[in-house]
PDB file of C-alpha atoms in Angstrom:
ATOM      1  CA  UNK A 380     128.686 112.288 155.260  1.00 85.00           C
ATOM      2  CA  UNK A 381     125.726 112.964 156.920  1.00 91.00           C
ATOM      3  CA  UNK A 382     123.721 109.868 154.950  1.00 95.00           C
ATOM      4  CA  UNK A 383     126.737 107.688 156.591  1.00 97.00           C
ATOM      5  CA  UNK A 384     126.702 109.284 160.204  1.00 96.00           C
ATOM      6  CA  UNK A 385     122.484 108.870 160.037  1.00 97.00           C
ATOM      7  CA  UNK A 386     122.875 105.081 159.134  1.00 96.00           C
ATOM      8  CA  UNK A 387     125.615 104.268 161.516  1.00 97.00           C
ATOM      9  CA  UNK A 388     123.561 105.679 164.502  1.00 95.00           C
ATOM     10  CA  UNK A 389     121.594 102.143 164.275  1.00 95.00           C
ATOM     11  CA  UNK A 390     125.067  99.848 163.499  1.00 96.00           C
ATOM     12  CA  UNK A 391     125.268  96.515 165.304  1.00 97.00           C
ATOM     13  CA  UNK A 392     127.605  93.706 165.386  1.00 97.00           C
ATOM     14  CA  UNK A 393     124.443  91.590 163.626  1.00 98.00           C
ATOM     15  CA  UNK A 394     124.518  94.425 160.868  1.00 98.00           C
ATOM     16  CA  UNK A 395     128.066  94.939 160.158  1.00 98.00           C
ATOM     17  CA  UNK A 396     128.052  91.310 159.362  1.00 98.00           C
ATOM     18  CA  UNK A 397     124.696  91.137 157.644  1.00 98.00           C
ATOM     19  CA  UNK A 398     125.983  94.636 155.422  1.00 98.00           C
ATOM     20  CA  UNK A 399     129.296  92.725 154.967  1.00 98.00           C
ATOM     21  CA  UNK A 400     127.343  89.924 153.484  1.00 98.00           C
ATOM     22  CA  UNK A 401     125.687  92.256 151.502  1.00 98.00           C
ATOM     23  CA  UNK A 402     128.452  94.236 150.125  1.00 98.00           C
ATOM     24  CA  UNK A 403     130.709  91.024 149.293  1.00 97.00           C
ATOM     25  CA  UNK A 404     128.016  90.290 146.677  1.00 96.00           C
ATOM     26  CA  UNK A 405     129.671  93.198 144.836  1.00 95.00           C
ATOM     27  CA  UNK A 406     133.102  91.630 144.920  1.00 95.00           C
ATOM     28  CA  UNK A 407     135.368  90.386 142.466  1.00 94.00           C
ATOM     29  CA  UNK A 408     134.688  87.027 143.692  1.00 96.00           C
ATOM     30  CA  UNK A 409     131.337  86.927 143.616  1.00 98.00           C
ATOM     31  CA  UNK A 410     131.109  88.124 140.295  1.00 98.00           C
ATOM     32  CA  UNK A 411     133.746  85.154 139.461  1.00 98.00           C
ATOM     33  CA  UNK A 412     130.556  82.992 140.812  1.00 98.00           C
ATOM     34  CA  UNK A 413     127.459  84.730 139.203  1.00 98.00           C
ATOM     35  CA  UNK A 414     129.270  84.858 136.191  1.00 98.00           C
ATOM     36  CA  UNK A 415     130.502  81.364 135.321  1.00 98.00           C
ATOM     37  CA  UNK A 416     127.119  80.198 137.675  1.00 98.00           C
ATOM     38  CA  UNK A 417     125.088  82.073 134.444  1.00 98.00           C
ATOM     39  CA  UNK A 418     127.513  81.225 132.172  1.00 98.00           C
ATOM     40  CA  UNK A 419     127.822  77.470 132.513  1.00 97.00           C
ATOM     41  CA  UNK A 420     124.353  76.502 133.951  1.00 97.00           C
ATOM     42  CA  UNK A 421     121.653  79.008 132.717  1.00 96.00           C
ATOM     43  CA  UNK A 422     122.314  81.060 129.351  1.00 96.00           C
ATOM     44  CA  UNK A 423     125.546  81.216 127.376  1.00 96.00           C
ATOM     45  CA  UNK A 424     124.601  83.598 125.539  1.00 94.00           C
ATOM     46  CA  UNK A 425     123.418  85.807 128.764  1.00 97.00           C
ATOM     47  CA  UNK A 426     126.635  85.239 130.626  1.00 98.00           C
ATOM     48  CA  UNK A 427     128.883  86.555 127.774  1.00 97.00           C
ATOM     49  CA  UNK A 428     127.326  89.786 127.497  1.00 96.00           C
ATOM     50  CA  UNK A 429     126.611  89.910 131.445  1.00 98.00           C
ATOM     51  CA  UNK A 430     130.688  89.188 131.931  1.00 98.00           C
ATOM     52  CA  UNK A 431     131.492  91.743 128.782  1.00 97.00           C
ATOM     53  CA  UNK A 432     129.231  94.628 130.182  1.00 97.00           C
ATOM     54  CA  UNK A 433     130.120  94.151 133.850  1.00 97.00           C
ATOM     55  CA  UNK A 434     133.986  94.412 132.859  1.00 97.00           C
ATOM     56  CA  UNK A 435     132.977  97.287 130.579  1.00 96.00           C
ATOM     57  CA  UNK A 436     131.227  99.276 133.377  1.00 96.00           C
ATOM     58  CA  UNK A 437     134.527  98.546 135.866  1.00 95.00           C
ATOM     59  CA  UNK A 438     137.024  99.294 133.215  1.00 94.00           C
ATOM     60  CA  UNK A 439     134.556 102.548 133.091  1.00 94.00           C
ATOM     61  CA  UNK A 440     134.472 103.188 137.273  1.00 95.00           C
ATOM     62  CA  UNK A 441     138.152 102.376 137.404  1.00 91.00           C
ATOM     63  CA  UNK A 442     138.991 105.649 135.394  1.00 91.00           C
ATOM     64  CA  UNK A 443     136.525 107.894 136.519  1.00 93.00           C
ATOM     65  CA  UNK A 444     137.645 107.417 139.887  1.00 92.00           C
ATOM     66  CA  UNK A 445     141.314 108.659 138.927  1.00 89.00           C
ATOM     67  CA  UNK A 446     139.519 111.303 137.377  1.00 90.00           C
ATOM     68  CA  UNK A 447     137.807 112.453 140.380  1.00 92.00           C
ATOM     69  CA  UNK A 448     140.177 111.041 143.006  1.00 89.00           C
ATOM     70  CA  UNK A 449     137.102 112.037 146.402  1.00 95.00           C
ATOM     71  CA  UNK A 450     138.178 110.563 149.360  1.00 96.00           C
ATOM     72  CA  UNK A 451     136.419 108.013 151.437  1.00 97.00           C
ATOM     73  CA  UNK A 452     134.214 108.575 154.493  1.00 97.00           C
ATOM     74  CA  UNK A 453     136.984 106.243 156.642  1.00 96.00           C
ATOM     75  CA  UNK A 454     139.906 108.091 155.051  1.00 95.00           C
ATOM     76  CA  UNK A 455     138.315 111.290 156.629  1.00 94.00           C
ATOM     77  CA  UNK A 456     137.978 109.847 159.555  1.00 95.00           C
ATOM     78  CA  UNK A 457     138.811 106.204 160.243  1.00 95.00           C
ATOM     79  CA  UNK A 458     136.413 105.450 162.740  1.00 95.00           C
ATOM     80  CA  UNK A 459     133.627 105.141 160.260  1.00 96.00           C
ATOM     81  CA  UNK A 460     134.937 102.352 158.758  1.00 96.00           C
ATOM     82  CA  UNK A 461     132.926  99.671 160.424  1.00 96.00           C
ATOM     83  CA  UNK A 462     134.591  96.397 159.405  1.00 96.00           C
ATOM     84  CA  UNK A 463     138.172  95.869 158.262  1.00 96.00           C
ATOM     85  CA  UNK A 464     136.911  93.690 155.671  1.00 96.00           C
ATOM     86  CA  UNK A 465     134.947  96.643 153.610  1.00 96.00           C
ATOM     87  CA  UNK A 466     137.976  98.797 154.406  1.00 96.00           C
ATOM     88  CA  UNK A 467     141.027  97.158 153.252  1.00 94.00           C
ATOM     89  CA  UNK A 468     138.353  96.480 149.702  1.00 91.00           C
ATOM     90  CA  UNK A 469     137.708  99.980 149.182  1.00 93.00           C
ATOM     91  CA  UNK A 470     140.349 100.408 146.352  1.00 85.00           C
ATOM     92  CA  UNK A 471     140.899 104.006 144.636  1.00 88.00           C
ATOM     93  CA  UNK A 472     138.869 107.259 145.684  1.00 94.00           C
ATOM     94  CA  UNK A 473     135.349 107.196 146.257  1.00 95.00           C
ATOM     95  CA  UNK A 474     133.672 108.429 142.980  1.00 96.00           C
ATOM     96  CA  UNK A 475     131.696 106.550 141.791  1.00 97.00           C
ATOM     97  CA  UNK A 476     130.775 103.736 143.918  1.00 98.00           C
ATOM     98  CA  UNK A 477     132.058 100.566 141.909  1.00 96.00           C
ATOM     99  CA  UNK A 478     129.774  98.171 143.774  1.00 98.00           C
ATOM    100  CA  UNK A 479     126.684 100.842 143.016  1.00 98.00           C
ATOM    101  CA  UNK A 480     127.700 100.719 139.346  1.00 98.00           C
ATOM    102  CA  UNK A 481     128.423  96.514 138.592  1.00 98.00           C
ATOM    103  CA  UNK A 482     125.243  95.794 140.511  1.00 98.00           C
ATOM    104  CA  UNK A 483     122.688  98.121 139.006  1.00 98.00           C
ATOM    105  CA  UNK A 484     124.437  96.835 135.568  1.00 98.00           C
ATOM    106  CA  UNK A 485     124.809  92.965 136.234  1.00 98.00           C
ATOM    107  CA  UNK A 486     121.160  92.566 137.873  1.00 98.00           C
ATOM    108  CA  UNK A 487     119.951  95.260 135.591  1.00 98.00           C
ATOM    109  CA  UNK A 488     120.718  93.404 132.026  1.00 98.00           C
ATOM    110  CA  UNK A 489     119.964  90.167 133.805  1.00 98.00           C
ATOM    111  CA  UNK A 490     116.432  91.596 134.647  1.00 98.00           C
ATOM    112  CA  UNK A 491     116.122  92.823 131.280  1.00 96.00           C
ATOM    113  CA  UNK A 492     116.957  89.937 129.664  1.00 96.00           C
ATOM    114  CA  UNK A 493     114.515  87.589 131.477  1.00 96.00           C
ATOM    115  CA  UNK A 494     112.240  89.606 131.345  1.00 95.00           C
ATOM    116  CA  UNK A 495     110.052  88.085 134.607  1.00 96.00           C
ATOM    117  CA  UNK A 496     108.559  90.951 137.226  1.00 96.00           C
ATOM    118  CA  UNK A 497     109.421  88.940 140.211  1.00 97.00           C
ATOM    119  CA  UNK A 498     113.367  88.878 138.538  1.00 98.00           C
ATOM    120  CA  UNK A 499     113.322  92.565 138.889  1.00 98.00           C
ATOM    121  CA  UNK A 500     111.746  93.004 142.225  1.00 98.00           C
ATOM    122  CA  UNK A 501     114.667  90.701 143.291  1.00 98.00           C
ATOM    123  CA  UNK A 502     117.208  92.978 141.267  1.00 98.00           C
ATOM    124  CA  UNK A 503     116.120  96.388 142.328  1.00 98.00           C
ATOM    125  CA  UNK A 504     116.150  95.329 146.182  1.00 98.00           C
ATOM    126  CA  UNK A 505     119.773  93.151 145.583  1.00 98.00           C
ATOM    127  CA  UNK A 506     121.068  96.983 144.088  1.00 98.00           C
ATOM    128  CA  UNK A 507     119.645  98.494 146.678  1.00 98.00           C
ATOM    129  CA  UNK A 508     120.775  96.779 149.425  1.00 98.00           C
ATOM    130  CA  UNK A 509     124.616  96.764 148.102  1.00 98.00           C
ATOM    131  CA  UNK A 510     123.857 100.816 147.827  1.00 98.00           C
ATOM    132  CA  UNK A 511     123.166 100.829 151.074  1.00 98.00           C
ATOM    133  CA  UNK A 512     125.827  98.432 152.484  1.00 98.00           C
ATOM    134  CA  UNK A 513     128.639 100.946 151.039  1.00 98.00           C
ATOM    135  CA  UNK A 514     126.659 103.906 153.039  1.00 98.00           C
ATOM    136  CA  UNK A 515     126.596 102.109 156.437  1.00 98.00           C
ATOM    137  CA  UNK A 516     130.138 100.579 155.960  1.00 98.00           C
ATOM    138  CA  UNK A 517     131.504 103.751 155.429  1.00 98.00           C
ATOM    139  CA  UNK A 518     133.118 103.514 152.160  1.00 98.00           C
ATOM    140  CA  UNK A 519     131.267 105.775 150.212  1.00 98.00           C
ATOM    141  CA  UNK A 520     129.540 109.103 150.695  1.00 98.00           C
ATOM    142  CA  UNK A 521     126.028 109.227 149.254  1.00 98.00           C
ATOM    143  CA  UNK A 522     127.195 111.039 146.131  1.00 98.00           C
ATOM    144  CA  UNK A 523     129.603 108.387 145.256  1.00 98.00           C
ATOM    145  CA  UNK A 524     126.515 105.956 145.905  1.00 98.00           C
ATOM    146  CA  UNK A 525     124.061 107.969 143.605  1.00 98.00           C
ATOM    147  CA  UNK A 526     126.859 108.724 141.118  1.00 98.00           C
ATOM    148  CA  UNK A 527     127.181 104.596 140.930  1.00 98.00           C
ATOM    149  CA  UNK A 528     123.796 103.664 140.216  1.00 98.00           C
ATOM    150  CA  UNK A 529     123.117 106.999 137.446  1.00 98.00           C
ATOM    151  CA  UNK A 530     126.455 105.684 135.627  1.00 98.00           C
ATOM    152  CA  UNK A 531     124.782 102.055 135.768  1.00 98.00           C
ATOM    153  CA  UNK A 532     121.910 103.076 134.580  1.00 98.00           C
ATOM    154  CA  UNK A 533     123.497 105.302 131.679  1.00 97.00           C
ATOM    155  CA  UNK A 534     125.562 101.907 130.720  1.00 96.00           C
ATOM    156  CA  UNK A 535     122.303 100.109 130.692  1.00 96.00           C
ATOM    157  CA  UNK A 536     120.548 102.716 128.517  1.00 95.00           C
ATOM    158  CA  UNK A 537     123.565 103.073 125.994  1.00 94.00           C
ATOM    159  CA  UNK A 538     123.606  98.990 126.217  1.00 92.00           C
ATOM    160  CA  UNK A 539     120.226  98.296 125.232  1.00 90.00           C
ATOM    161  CA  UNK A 540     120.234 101.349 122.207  1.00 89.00           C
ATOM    162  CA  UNK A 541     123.174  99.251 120.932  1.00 86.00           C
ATOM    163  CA  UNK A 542     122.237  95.906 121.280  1.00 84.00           C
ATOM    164  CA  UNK A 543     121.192  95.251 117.177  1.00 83.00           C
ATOM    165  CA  UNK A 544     124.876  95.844 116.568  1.00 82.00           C
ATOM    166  CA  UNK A 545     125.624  92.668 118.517  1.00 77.00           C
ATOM    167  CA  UNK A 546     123.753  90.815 116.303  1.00 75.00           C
ATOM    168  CA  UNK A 547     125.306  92.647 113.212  1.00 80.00           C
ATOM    169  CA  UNK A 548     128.711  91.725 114.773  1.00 81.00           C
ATOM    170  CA  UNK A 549     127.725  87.995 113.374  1.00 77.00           C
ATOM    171  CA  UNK A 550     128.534  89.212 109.941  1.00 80.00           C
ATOM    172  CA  UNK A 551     131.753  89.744 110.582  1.00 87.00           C
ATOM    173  CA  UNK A 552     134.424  86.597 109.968  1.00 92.00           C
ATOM    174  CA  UNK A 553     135.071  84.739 113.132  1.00 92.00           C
ATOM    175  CA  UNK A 554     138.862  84.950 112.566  1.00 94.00           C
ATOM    176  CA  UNK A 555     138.177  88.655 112.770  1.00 95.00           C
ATOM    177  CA  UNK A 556     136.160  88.676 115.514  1.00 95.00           C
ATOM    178  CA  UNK A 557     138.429  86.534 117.935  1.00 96.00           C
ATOM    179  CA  UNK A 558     142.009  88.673 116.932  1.00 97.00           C
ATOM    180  CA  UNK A 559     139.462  91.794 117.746  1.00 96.00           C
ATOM    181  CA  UNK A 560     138.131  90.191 120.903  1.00 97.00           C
ATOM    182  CA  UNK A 561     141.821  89.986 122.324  1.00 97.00           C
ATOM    183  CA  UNK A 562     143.434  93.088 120.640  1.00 97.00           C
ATOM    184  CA  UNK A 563     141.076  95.477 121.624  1.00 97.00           C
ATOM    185  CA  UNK A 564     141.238  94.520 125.348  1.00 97.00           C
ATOM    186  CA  UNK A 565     145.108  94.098 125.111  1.00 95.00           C
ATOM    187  CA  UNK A 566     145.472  97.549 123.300  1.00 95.00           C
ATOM    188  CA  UNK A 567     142.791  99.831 126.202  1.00 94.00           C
ATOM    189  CA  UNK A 568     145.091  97.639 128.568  1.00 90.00           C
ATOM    190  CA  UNK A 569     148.604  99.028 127.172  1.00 89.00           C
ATOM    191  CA  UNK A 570     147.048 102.253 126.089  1.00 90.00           C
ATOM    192  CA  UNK A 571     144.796 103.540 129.082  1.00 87.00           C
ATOM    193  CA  UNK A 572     144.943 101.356 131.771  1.00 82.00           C
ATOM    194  CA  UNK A 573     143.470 102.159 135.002  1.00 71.00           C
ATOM    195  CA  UNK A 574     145.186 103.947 137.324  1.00 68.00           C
ATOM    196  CA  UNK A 575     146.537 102.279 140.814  1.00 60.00           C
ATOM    197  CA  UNK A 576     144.461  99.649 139.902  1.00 65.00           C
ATOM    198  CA  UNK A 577     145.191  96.138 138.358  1.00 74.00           C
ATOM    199  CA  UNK A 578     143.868  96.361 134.521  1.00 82.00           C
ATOM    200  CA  UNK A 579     145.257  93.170 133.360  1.00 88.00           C
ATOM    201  CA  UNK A 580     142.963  91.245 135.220  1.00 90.00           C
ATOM    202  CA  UNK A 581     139.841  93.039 133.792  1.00 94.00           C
ATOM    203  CA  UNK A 582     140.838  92.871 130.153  1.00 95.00           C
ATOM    204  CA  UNK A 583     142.252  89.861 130.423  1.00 96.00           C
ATOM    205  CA  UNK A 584     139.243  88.499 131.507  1.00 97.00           C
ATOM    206  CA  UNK A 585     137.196  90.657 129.388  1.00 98.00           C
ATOM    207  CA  UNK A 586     139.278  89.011 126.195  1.00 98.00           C
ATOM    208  CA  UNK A 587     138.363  85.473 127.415  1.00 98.00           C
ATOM    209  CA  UNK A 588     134.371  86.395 127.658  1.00 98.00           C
ATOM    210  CA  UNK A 589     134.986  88.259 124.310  1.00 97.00           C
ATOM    211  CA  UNK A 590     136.350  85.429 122.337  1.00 98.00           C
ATOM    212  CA  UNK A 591     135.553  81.526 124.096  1.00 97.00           C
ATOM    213  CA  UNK A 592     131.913  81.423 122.729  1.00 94.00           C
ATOM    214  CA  UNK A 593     133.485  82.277 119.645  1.00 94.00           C
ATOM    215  CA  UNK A 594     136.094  79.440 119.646  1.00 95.00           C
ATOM    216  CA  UNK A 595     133.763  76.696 121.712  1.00 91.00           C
ATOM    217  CA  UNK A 596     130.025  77.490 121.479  1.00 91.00           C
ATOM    218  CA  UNK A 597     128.413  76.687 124.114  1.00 92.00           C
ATOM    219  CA  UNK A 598     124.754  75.985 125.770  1.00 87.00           C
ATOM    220  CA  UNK A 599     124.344  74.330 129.184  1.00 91.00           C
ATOM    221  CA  UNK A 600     123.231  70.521 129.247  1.00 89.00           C
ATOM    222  CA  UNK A 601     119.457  69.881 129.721  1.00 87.00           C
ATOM    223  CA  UNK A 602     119.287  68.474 133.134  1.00 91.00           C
ATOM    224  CA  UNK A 603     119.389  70.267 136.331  1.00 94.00           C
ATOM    225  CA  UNK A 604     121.473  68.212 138.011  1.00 94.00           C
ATOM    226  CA  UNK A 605     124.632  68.796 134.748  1.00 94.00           C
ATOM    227  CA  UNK A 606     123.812  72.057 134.687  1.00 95.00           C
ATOM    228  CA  UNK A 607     124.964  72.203 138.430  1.00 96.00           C
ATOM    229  CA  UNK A 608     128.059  69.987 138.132  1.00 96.00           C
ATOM    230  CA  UNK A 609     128.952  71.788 135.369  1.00 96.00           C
ATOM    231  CA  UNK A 610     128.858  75.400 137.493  1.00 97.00           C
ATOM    232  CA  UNK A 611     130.359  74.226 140.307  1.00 97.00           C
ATOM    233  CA  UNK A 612     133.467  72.577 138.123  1.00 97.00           C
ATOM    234  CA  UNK A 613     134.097  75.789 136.201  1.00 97.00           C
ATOM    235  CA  UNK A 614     134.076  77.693 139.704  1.00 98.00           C
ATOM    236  CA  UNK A 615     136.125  75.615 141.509  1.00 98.00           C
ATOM    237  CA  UNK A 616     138.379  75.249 138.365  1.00 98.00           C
ATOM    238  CA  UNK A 617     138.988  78.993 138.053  1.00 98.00           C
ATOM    239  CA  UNK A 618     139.298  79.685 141.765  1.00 98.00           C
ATOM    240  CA  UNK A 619     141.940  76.852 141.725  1.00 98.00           C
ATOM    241  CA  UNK A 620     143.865  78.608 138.832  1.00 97.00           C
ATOM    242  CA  UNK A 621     143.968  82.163 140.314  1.00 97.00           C
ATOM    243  CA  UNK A 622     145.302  80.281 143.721  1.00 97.00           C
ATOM    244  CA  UNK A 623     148.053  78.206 141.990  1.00 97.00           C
ATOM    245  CA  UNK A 624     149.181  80.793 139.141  1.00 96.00           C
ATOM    246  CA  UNK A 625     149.539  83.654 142.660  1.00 94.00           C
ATOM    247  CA  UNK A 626     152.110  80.816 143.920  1.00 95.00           C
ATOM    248  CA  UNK A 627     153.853  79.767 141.183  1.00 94.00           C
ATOM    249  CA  UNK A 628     154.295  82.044 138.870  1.00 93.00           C
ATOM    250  CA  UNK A 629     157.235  84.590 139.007  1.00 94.00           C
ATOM    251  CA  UNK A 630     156.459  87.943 140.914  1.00 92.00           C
ATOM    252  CA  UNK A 631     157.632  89.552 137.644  1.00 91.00           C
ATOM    253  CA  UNK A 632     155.812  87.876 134.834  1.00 90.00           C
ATOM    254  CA  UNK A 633     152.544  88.436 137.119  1.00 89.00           C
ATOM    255  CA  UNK A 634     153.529  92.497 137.396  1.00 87.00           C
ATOM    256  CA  UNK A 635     154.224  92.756 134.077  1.00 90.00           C
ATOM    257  CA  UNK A 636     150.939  93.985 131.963  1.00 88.00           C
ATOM    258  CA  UNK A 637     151.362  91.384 129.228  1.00 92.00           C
ATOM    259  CA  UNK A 638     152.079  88.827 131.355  1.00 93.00           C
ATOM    260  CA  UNK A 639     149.217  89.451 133.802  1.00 92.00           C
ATOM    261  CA  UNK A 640     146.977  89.884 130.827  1.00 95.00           C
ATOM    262  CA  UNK A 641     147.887  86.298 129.100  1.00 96.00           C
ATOM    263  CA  UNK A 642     147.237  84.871 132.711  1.00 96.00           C
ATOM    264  CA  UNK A 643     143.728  85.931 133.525  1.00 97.00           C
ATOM    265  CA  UNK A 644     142.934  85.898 129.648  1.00 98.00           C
ATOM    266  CA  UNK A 645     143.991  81.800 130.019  1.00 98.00           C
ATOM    267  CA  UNK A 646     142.229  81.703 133.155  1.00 98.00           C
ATOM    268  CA  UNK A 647     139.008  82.828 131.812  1.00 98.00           C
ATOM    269  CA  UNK A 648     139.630  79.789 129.174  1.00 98.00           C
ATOM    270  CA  UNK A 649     139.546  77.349 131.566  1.00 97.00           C
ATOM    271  CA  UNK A 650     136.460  78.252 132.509  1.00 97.00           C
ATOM    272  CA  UNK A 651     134.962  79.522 129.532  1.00 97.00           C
ATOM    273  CA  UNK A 652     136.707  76.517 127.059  1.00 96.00           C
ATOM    274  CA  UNK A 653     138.119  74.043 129.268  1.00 96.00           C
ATOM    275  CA  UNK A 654     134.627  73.520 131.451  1.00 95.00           C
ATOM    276  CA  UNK A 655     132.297  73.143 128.052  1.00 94.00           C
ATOM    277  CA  UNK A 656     135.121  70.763 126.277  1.00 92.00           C
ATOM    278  CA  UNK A 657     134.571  68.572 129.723  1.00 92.00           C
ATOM    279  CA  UNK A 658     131.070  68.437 129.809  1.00 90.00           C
ATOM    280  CA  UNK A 659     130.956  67.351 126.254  1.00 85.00           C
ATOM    281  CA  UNK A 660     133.362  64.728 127.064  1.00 86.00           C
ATOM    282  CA  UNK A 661     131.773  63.229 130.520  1.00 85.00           C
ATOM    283  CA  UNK A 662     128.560  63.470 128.744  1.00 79.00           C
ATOM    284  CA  UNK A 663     129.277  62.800 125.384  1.00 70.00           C
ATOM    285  CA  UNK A 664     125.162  62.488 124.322  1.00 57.00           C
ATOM    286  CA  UNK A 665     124.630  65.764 125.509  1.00 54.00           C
ATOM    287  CA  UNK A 666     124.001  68.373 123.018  1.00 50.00           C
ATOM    288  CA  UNK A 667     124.502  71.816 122.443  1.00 48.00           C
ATOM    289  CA  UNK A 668     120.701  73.062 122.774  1.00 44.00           C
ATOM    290  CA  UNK A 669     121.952  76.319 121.558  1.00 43.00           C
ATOM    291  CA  UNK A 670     124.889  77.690 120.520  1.00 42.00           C
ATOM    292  CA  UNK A 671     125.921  81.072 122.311  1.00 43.00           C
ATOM    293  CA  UNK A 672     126.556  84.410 119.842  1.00 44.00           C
TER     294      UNK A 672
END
């Protein structure tokens, strides 16, 4: 507490907006962005396994936090909450920070994977700065802060000691693969979902990264100017599905696990299949320059 108390001595109006800014970055809809943004306009390949790890490592947090159940700094005492924004996101106890995690293991594969020095620079200060947004927002102590990032970097470590068995996963029959890719999500989902929080959208999204490069490979078109189109499409596509299925669909087929798993595991599909099946069709010459694992 005394970490939060220390940082808040300096708060502003200009910083609780700037460490709002910063924090939203580890939000579910930003990761909706980065992801299809990666996805559909830089690497297929790359956004699969960023989407499939950073659902992983939530799926992950999500538990350990019932485990642990620590409160929250504002929960102790509700004047260190320092925008209602970062308050009414702070979902489930404290430990381990979620943002802390996702970020350290979304910008940590990503720098990884391209492999470019001024990447990480931008990755270790983008992790660090979300950190420290959860600090001076008062949502998390700095135990639940460290606890985030040692978890991430754990995930990391056990990710990159397994990565040859994604490749030997190619072996496998595709028909396999794909009743694997949703079963496996479906079953954690009916099995050990995650408490007081909403585990049908996680696997069901998880299934969709899981299984769409399977059933539509996929590789960005060549020129910049597609590859952009194409992003902005699948975002405003999926954005537009979450929007219309939360209005029209009964209030108990969207509580019910298997029906809130079919509808973010056919939401992922329209960005995942229905977004590469367009961009083949508007630009029929355009080919696949490589075809995602």
């Amino acid at each position: 507490m005394d970490t939060v108390l220390f940082l808040q001595s300096f708060a502003s109006p200009a910083l609780d907006r700037f460490f709002q800014l910063v924090t939203d970055l580890g939000s579910e809809g930003a990761y909706i962005v980065l992801l299809l943004s990666v996805y559909l306009a830089l690497d297929a390949r790359l956004g699969q396994r960023l989407g499939v790890f950073v659902l992983v490592t939530f799926f992950v947090n999500f538990h350990l936090k019932g485990l642990v159940g620590t409160p929250r700094p504002f929960e102790l005492d509700p004047a260190l909450g320092r925008t209602p924004e970062a308050v009414a996101g702070a979902l489930g106890p404290g430990f381990p920070s979620a943002h802390a995690q996702s970020s350290l293991t979304f910008w940590g594969y990503a720098a990884l994977w391209l492999r470019r020095r001024w990447f990480w620079a931008l990755a270790l200060a983008l992790v660090a700065l979300v950190s420290l947004s959860r600090l001076y927002l008062g949502v998390h102590v700095l135990a639940d802060v460290l606890g985030g990032l040692a978890l991430g970097a754990l995930f990391l470590g056990l990710v990159r000691a397994a990565e040859p068995l994604w490749g030997r996963l190619q072996g496998v029959p595709k028909g396999a693969r794909v009743a694997l890719g949703v079963l496996a999500p479906l079953a954690l989902m009916l099995l050990l979902p995650p408490p007081g929080l909403e585990p049908d959208l996680i696997l069901g999204a998880l299934a969709a990264f899981l299984t769409a490069p399977l059933l539509a490979p996929y590789a960005p078109p060549r020129a910049l100017w597609q590859r952009l189109v194409a992003a902005a499409f699948g975002v405003a596509l999926v954005f537009a599905a979450l929007l219309l299925s939360s209005l029209l669909l009964p209030e108990a087929l969207k509580r019910d696990p298997l029906g809130g798993f079919a509808r973010y595991l056919v939401i992922g599909y329209a960005g995942l299949l229905l977004v590469p099946a367009l961009v083949s069709w508007v630009w029929p010459r355009v080919k696949v320059v490589r075809a995602a694992d």
